Amino acid sequence: MNDSAPDSDNQRPADRPGAVTRVTSAMEDYLKAAYRLEQDGGAVTTLRLAEELGLSGPSVTNMVKRLDELKLVVHNRYHGIALTAAGKSVALEVIRHHRLLELYLSEALGFNLDQVHAEAERLEHHVSEELEARMEQVLGFPRFDPHGDPIPGRDGELPRIDDNALDSLAVGEAGRVSRVSDRDPERLRYLFGLGIKPGSHIRVIECMPFEGPVRVQIDDNEQLLPYSVAQLVRVETDGEPLPANPVGT
Ligand SMILES: [Zn+2]
């Protein structure tokens, strides 16, 4: 992986001459997870990072220490873990690979949408600049992956999407499905089976209390969605955003 010019702008910070270590796949996963948690809001703690990665506390503590030494994160006792600009740019680069791969796998290679996330998780660490550029070109410079998540630009620019979780919508609210979470292939398959995918039109008909099921109209059909499935769907609402449903915290 030593094929780029030493002064290339695209080089990751820790790859630069004089840096002690290159950024490993494991480090990339940590930075990506930290980025995701930062986006979700609240302080990024070792505990949250361990949960997100499905790893034990002590191994996470060690890795965070290494990332701090490489100046990819800053770990502060009181404020938790924050990505540095360099750490954030590594995270966005991996996310860009992941989302381009998902789209390439589904559009060019015919993979089912519930399969592409797992494949992309493995491949995202091994994409060269050239492969990235070719996938982007073949796909026509796409802005969204097949789950509706935005693909960061080459410059790391990420369009903001103004959408809401389906379980936070009020009865009667309607809109366009913007994204479905790619994390759970079984639930994803279930959603796609009901016709709920990015672009579908959806309206909330009834919300059962206490995190009960949500009845929706999807295009012309009525469906009852388990709460755990409704949580995975995000919607760009048609009208004025209404206050969040207090039940769906
Ligand atoms: Zn994915």
mmCIF file of N, CA and C and ligand atoms in Angstrom, residues 98 102 117 147 182, ligand 1:
data_model
loop_
_atom_site.group_PDB
_atom_site.id
_atom_site.type_symbol
_atom_site.label_atom_id
_atom_site.label_comp_id
_atom_site.label_asym_id
_atom_site.label_seq_id
_atom_site.Cartn_x
_atom_site.Cartn_y
_atom_site.Cartn_z
ATOM 1 N N HIS A 98 -16.969 2.844 2.419
ATOM 2 C CA HIS A 98 -18.053 1.934 2.787
ATOM 3 C C HIS A 98 -19.295 2.190 1.923
ATOM 4 N N GLU A 102 -21.012 -0.159 -0.947
ATOM 5 C CA GLU A 102 -22.378 -0.674 -0.844
ATOM 6 C C GLU A 102 -23.140 -0.439 -2.148
ATOM 7 N N HIS A 117 -23.938 -4.318 3.407
ATOM 8 C CA HIS A 117 -23.269 -3.708 4.564
ATOM 9 C C HIS A 117 -22.135 -4.600 5.078
ATOM 10 N N HIS A 147 -28.840 2.609 1.241
ATOM 11 C CA HIS A 147 -29.707 2.741 2.418
ATOM 12 C C HIS A 147 -30.171 4.176 2.597
ATOM 13 N N ASP A 182 -28.531 0.439 8.155
ATOM 14 C CA ASP A 182 -27.931 -0.726 7.484
ATOM 15 C C ASP A 182 -27.383 -1.746 8.482
HETATM 16 ZN ZN ZN B 1 -23.265 -0.024 5.642
#
